[in-house]
Amino acid sequence: MAASHNEAKPNPEVVYSATQPVDTAVVQTPKGTLVGEKVGDVNVFRGVPFAKPPVGDLRWKPPQPVEAWDGIKTAIEYQAPCQQPQLQDPSEPNGGGVQGVKSEDCLYLQVYAPAEAEKAPVVLWMHGGAFFLGAGHLGSYVGMENAKKGVITVPMNYRLGPFGYFAHPSITAEGDGTGSYGDMDAVAALEWIKENIESFGGDPNNVTIAGQSAGGFLVMNLLSTPSAEGLFQKAVVQSGAGLTDGRKLEAAEKSVMEGLPNIGLPEDATAEQLRGVSAQTLVYDPVFRSGIRGVVDGKFFTTTTKAAMEAGTEFDVPVLLGSNMGEGGFNRAKLVAQMAGDEGAGAFLYNFQHQAAERDASWKNGPIHSAELMYTFDTLDTSSWSGGISDMEAEKTYADMVSSCWVAFYKMDPMDKTISCADGLEWPAYTEENDAVAIFGDEIRIGNASELPDGPQS
């Protein structure tokens, strides 16, 4: 059921799924043959594995490459989202969780590709949900319209909560790096793209990492992650431009150890004991539910993006970043753009201010967290956030304009300092001199970042 217009945090849900006989699309990847669905001029592959299932002994291990298969692997239906609680709480991200069955076997992605793609730009999408909720197959993230505009879109799942963000001395002793398995999953997806995306008509040397909320924070992390270097050329951070100090490994381990008696284990539990705890116990325990994030373990994470930027490191890839007027956080995005410097790759600032008339009564301060997604993806037809909008044609026209700017960024040369989009908008990279921000209000225009408030004004 579509969300009503007065819900504070509508719950995106799957709208598009293959339930009828389909026209098939076939690709031969380096690991084997995949069969997906051909929808008009777009090839759609759902539930594509990019790593082995992280279950059993692979819980709290770095993602392992998928093994080659014989015969044909069907990629028409979505696979289960990663383990998470079903909270039924509209104050939580995504309304409190994704409906349906969840699983630790969840490292899957979708590929939406133009049917005749050749060297098409690629965007890897990382969903939001506070690092313990959400999934890559939700209706707001359907990549059909991006594909029609020439961009291969790859929404992914990554391990969440206690499965993605967990540290304990017994796990650390195994020597594989620890604490940030969800971020490791993102690197594994990038490595999968590097190896496989040419089979779908994509360019492995024109890849954008993109995410919103927690997914945006994940993108920020990857900007300073050594193992991700060279695997992407551009980045998009929507409502997630946080600069954090990270957490020392010892502090993260201490937090986990102190919580173990709550679930019947000693603080010095063995790795075998830890892996024997049921998924349901972990996802509903208040200590572990959200995970222990931001661990600088000296192996996977050797520093934080904040520390790197404070040391004077400038972005070597362009970044598009911003926030929505009704949620706050614009100053954080502006600070990142300022710290990125004028000499490195461009930082393109935006502030999203548009909302349908039906939202005015409930969103009194402007569009709230996540409200921009159905516009940047051009997914009003599949996003439950569009519920209750009466003039869908006008909103879809506006979404086409907004998404054209994101698509232009995906397509542009990384050295460009201007995005040309939205039927005449020339969006320059931010500098302290030009103070430029793209304002997506009822009119799409370039404004002055210094004149915008950080967030809602009462």
mmCIF file of C-alpha atoms in Angstrom, residues 58-264:
data_model
loop_
_atom_site.group_PDB
_atom_site.id
_atom_site.type_symbol
_atom_site.label_atom_id
_atom_site.label_comp_id
_atom_site.label_asym_id
_atom_site.label_seq_id
_atom_site.Cartn_x
_atom_site.Cartn_y
_atom_site.Cartn_z
ATOM 1 C CA LEU A 58 31.750 -16.336 7.278
ATOM 2 C CA ARG A 59 29.738 -14.239 9.754
ATOM 3 C CA TRP A 60 32.043 -11.321 10.677
ATOM 4 C CA LYS A 61 34.471 -12.130 7.896
ATOM 5 C CA PRO A 62 35.382 -9.935 4.929
ATOM 6 C CA PRO A 63 33.161 -10.732 1.936
ATOM 7 C CA GLN A 64 34.455 -13.618 -0.162
ATOM 8 C CA PRO A 65 34.282 -13.682 -3.991
ATOM 9 C CA VAL A 66 31.473 -15.596 -5.661
ATOM 10 C CA GLU A 67 32.568 -18.884 -7.178
ATOM 11 C CA ALA A 68 31.948 -19.677 -10.833
ATOM 12 C CA TRP A 69 28.832 -21.677 -11.648
ATOM 13 C CA ASP A 70 27.835 -24.109 -14.357
ATOM 14 C CA GLY A 71 24.662 -23.674 -16.365
ATOM 15 C CA ILE A 72 22.383 -20.667 -16.015
ATOM 16 C CA LYS A 73 21.701 -18.592 -12.902
ATOM 17 C CA THR A 74 18.319 -16.874 -12.874
ATOM 18 C CA ALA A 75 18.309 -13.229 -11.789
ATOM 19 C CA ILE A 76 14.661 -12.230 -12.147
ATOM 20 C CA GLU A 77 13.425 -12.057 -8.532
ATOM 21 C CA TYR A 78 14.746 -9.947 -5.678
ATOM 22 C CA GLN A 79 16.599 -11.742 -2.897
ATOM 23 C CA ALA A 80 16.065 -11.181 0.816
ATOM 24 C CA PRO A 81 17.279 -7.964 2.437
ATOM 25 C CA CYS A 82 19.911 -8.142 5.151
ATOM 26 C CA GLN A 83 18.950 -9.068 8.694
ATOM 27 C CA GLN A 84 17.284 -6.226 10.562
ATOM 28 C CA PRO A 85 14.548 -5.741 13.132
ATOM 29 C CA GLN A 86 10.952 -5.135 12.148
ATOM 30 C CA LEU A 87 10.198 -2.279 14.497
ATOM 31 C CA GLN A 88 6.929 -0.921 13.065
ATOM 32 C CA ASP A 89 7.959 2.493 14.317
ATOM 33 C CA PRO A 90 7.381 5.451 11.974
ATOM 34 C CA SER A 91 9.977 7.491 13.889
ATOM 35 C CA GLU A 92 12.688 5.083 12.719
ATOM 36 C CA PRO A 93 14.377 5.294 9.297
ATOM 37 C CA ASN A 94 12.318 3.648 6.540
ATOM 38 C CA GLY A 95 9.365 3.450 8.932
ATOM 39 C CA GLY A 96 11.083 0.901 11.133
ATOM 40 C CA GLY A 97 12.401 -1.637 8.683
ATOM 41 C CA VAL A 98 11.752 -3.506 5.462
ATOM 42 C CA GLN A 99 8.759 -5.812 5.237
ATOM 43 C CA GLY A 100 9.066 -9.558 4.644
ATOM 44 C CA VAL A 101 11.716 -12.181 5.219
ATOM 45 C CA LYS A 102 15.261 -11.073 6.062
ATOM 46 C CA SER A 103 18.422 -13.146 5.940
ATOM 47 C CA GLU A 104 22.121 -13.112 6.687
ATOM 48 C CA ASP A 105 22.428 -14.467 3.140
ATOM 49 C CA CYS A 106 21.880 -11.028 1.623
ATOM 50 C CA LEU A 107 24.886 -9.881 -0.415
ATOM 51 C CA TYR A 108 22.996 -9.263 -3.633
ATOM 52 C CA LEU A 109 22.590 -6.370 -6.018
ATOM 53 C CA GLN A 110 20.422 -5.311 -8.953
ATOM 54 C CA VAL A 111 21.638 -4.191 -12.372
ATOM 55 C CA TYR A 112 19.502 -1.870 -14.515
ATOM 56 C CA ALA A 113 21.260 -1.458 -17.854
ATOM 57 C CA PRO A 114 20.318 0.028 -21.226
ATOM 58 C CA ALA A 115 19.686 -2.943 -23.529
ATOM 59 C CA GLU A 116 22.176 -1.633 -26.091
ATOM 60 C CA ALA A 117 24.689 -0.213 -23.622
ATOM 61 C CA GLU A 118 28.322 0.192 -24.631
ATOM 62 C CA LYS A 119 30.782 1.743 -22.192
ATOM 63 C CA ALA A 120 27.873 3.196 -20.204
ATOM 64 C CA PRO A 121 28.596 5.068 -16.950
ATOM 65 C CA VAL A 122 27.799 3.124 -13.796
ATOM 66 C CA VAL A 123 26.424 4.185 -10.405
ATOM 67 C CA LEU A 124 26.641 1.921 -7.349
ATOM 68 C CA TRP A 125 23.852 2.901 -4.924
ATOM 69 C CA MET A 126 24.049 2.423 -1.144
ATOM 70 C CA HIS A 127 20.737 2.750 0.699
ATOM 71 C CA GLY A 128 20.019 4.610 3.918
ATOM 72 C CA GLY A 129 18.541 3.328 7.166
ATOM 73 C CA ALA A 130 20.912 4.316 10.005
ATOM 74 C CA PHE A 131 23.167 1.334 9.206
ATOM 75 C CA PHE A 132 20.680 -1.130 10.688
ATOM 76 C CA LEU A 133 17.628 -0.868 8.396
ATOM 77 C CA GLY A 134 16.862 -0.731 4.680
ATOM 78 C CA ALA A 135 17.587 -2.609 1.449
ATOM 79 C CA GLY A 136 18.717 -1.972 -2.095
ATOM 80 C CA HIS A 137 15.519 -3.161 -3.774
ATOM 81 C CA LEU A 138 13.100 -0.544 -2.421
ATOM 82 C CA GLY A 139 10.843 1.278 -4.847
ATOM 83 C CA SER A 140 12.629 4.632 -4.563
ATOM 84 C CA TYR A 141 15.854 3.080 -5.912
ATOM 85 C CA VAL A 142 14.529 1.364 -9.039
ATOM 86 C CA GLY A 143 17.016 2.201 -11.793
ATOM 87 C CA MET A 144 14.721 2.045 -14.822
ATOM 88 C CA GLU A 145 14.706 5.764 -15.620
ATOM 89 C CA ASN A 146 18.461 6.115 -15.106
ATOM 90 C CA ALA A 147 18.969 3.239 -17.537
ATOM 91 C CA LYS A 148 16.659 4.873 -20.096
ATOM 92 C CA LYS A 149 18.912 7.925 -19.820
ATOM 93 C CA GLY A 150 22.023 5.857 -20.453
ATOM 94 C CA VAL A 151 23.311 5.081 -16.946
ATOM 95 C CA ILE A 152 23.722 1.579 -15.510
ATOM 96 C CA THR A 153 22.354 1.631 -11.967
ATOM 97 C CA VAL A 154 23.430 -0.931 -9.362
ATOM 98 C CA PRO A 155 21.584 -0.748 -6.006
ATOM 99 C CA MET A 156 23.207 -3.066 -3.467
ATOM 100 C CA ASN A 157 22.624 -4.618 -0.054
ATOM 101 C CA TYR A 158 25.276 -4.455 2.648
ATOM 102 C CA ARG A 159 25.407 -6.094 6.067
ATOM 103 C CA LEU A 160 23.598 -4.076 8.710
ATOM 104 C CA GLY A 161 23.567 -3.600 12.466
ATOM 105 C CA PRO A 162 25.426 -6.267 14.447
ATOM 106 C CA PHE A 163 26.260 -8.255 11.288
ATOM 107 C CA GLY A 164 27.859 -5.304 9.527
ATOM 108 C CA TYR A 165 29.348 -3.418 12.463
ATOM 109 C CA PHE A 166 30.747 -5.529 15.281
ATOM 110 C CA ALA A 167 34.112 -5.915 17.007
ATOM 111 C CA HIS A 168 35.368 -8.388 19.616
ATOM 112 C CA PRO A 169 38.896 -9.553 20.526
ATOM 113 C CA SER A 170 38.070 -13.135 19.499
ATOM 114 C CA ILE A 171 37.097 -11.925 16.013
ATOM 115 C CA THR A 172 40.012 -9.481 15.824
ATOM 116 C CA ALA A 173 42.427 -12.341 16.611
ATOM 117 C CA GLU A 174 41.447 -14.026 13.342
ATOM 118 C CA GLY A 175 43.433 -11.294 11.594
ATOM 119 C CA ASP A 176 41.065 -10.340 8.771
ATOM 120 C CA GLY A 177 40.331 -6.773 9.779
ATOM 121 C CA THR A 178 37.303 -6.107 11.900
ATOM 122 C CA GLY A 179 34.408 -3.866 12.752
ATOM 123 C CA SER A 180 33.194 -2.556 9.390
ATOM 124 C CA TYR A 181 31.894 -5.500 7.371
ATOM 125 C CA GLY A 182 29.137 -3.424 5.786
ATOM 126 C CA ASP A 183 31.742 -1.065 4.348
ATOM 127 C CA MET A 184 33.790 -4.059 3.215
ATOM 128 C CA ASP A 185 30.688 -5.252 1.346
ATOM 129 C CA ALA A 186 30.617 -1.966 -0.572
ATOM 130 C CA VAL A 187 34.222 -2.488 -1.655
ATOM 131 C CA ALA A 188 33.339 -6.051 -2.704
ATOM 132 C CA ALA A 189 30.499 -4.667 -4.834
ATOM 133 C CA LEU A 190 32.944 -2.246 -6.445
ATOM 134 C CA GLU A 191 35.312 -5.120 -7.149
ATOM 135 C CA TRP A 192 32.394 -7.057 -8.656
ATOM 136 C CA ILE A 193 31.649 -4.080 -10.915
ATOM 137 C CA LYS A 194 35.294 -3.881 -11.958
ATOM 138 C CA GLU A 195 35.252 -7.541 -12.967
ATOM 139 C CA ASN A 196 31.751 -7.902 -14.376
ATOM 140 C CA ILE A 197 30.142 -4.659 -15.517
ATOM 141 C CA GLU A 198 31.531 -4.800 -19.057
ATOM 142 C CA SER A 199 29.353 -7.889 -19.549
ATOM 143 C CA PHE A 200 26.331 -5.596 -19.037
ATOM 144 C CA GLY A 201 27.670 -2.856 -21.341
ATOM 145 C CA GLY A 202 29.195 -0.749 -18.572
ATOM 146 C CA ASP A 203 32.464 1.125 -18.276
ATOM 147 C CA PRO A 204 34.470 -0.077 -15.245
ATOM 148 C CA ASN A 205 36.488 3.133 -15.448
ATOM 149 C CA ASN A 206 33.467 5.421 -15.099
ATOM 150 C CA VAL A 207 31.907 4.401 -11.785
ATOM 151 C CA THR A 208 30.142 6.661 -9.291
ATOM 152 C CA ILE A 209 29.559 5.613 -5.693
ATOM 153 C CA ALA A 210 26.345 7.139 -4.361
ATOM 154 C CA GLY A 211 24.290 6.920 -1.205
ATOM 155 C CA GLN A 212 21.767 8.677 0.994
ATOM 156 C CA SER A 213 21.755 9.084 4.767
ATOM 157 C CA ALA A 214 23.707 6.069 6.111
ATOM 158 C CA GLY A 215 24.603 5.256 2.513
ATOM 159 C CA GLY A 216 26.006 8.779 2.180
ATOM 160 C CA PHE A 217 28.125 8.280 5.291
ATOM 161 C CA LEU A 218 29.332 5.024 3.734
ATOM 162 C CA VAL A 219 30.348 6.945 0.606
ATOM 163 C CA MET A 220 32.233 9.421 2.799
ATOM 164 C CA ASN A 221 34.063 6.500 4.407
ATOM 165 C CA LEU A 222 35.047 5.047 1.040
ATOM 166 C CA LEU A 223 36.661 8.328 0.008
ATOM 167 C CA SER A 224 39.523 7.530 2.410
ATOM 168 C CA THR A 225 39.483 3.714 2.301
ATOM 169 C CA PRO A 226 42.698 2.331 0.737
ATOM 170 C CA SER A 227 41.066 -0.825 -0.642
ATOM 171 C CA ALA A 228 38.484 1.266 -2.535
ATOM 172 C CA GLU A 229 41.058 3.490 -4.210
ATOM 173 C CA GLY A 230 40.848 3.370 -7.992
ATOM 174 C CA LEU A 231 37.526 1.512 -8.012
ATOM 175 C CA PHE A 232 35.386 4.651 -8.502
ATOM 176 C CA GLN A 233 35.776 7.992 -10.225
ATOM 177 C CA LYS A 234 32.954 10.114 -8.737
ATOM 178 C CA ALA A 235 30.827 10.239 -5.578
ATOM 179 C CA VAL A 236 27.357 11.391 -4.527
ATOM 180 C CA VAL A 237 26.452 12.068 -0.876
ATOM 181 C CA GLN A 238 22.769 12.812 -0.223
ATOM 182 C CA SER A 239 21.987 13.907 3.349
ATOM 183 C CA GLY A 240 25.001 12.078 4.701
ATOM 184 C CA ALA A 241 27.953 14.464 4.558
ATOM 185 C CA GLY A 242 29.130 13.715 8.069
ATOM 186 C CA LEU A 243 32.746 14.003 9.163
ATOM 187 C CA THR A 244 33.331 11.800 12.196
ATOM 188 C CA ASP A 245 36.378 11.015 14.314
ATOM 189 C CA GLY A 246 35.820 7.281 14.112
ATOM 190 C CA ARG A 247 36.139 4.863 16.990
ATOM 191 C CA LYS A 248 39.273 3.119 18.201
ATOM 192 C CA LEU A 249 39.180 -0.656 17.841
ATOM 193 C CA GLU A 250 39.689 -1.189 21.561
ATOM 194 C CA ALA A 251 36.719 1.048 22.399
ATOM 195 C CA ALA A 252 34.483 -0.792 19.955
ATOM 196 C CA GLU A 253 35.536 -4.157 21.349
ATOM 197 C CA LYS A 254 34.850 -2.923 24.894
ATOM 198 C CA SER A 255 31.313 -1.840 23.912
ATOM 199 C CA VAL A 256 30.554 -5.280 22.502
ATOM 200 C CA MET A 257 32.115 -7.140 25.450
ATOM 201 C CA GLU A 258 30.106 -5.169 27.984
ATOM 202 C CA GLY A 259 26.894 -6.053 26.149
ATOM 203 C CA LEU A 260 27.472 -9.796 25.852
ATOM 204 C CA PRO A 261 26.111 -10.730 29.309
ATOM 205 C CA ASN A 262 22.757 -9.315 28.129
ATOM 206 C CA ILE A 263 22.530 -12.196 25.660
ATOM 207 C CA GLY A 264 23.935 -14.865 27.955
#
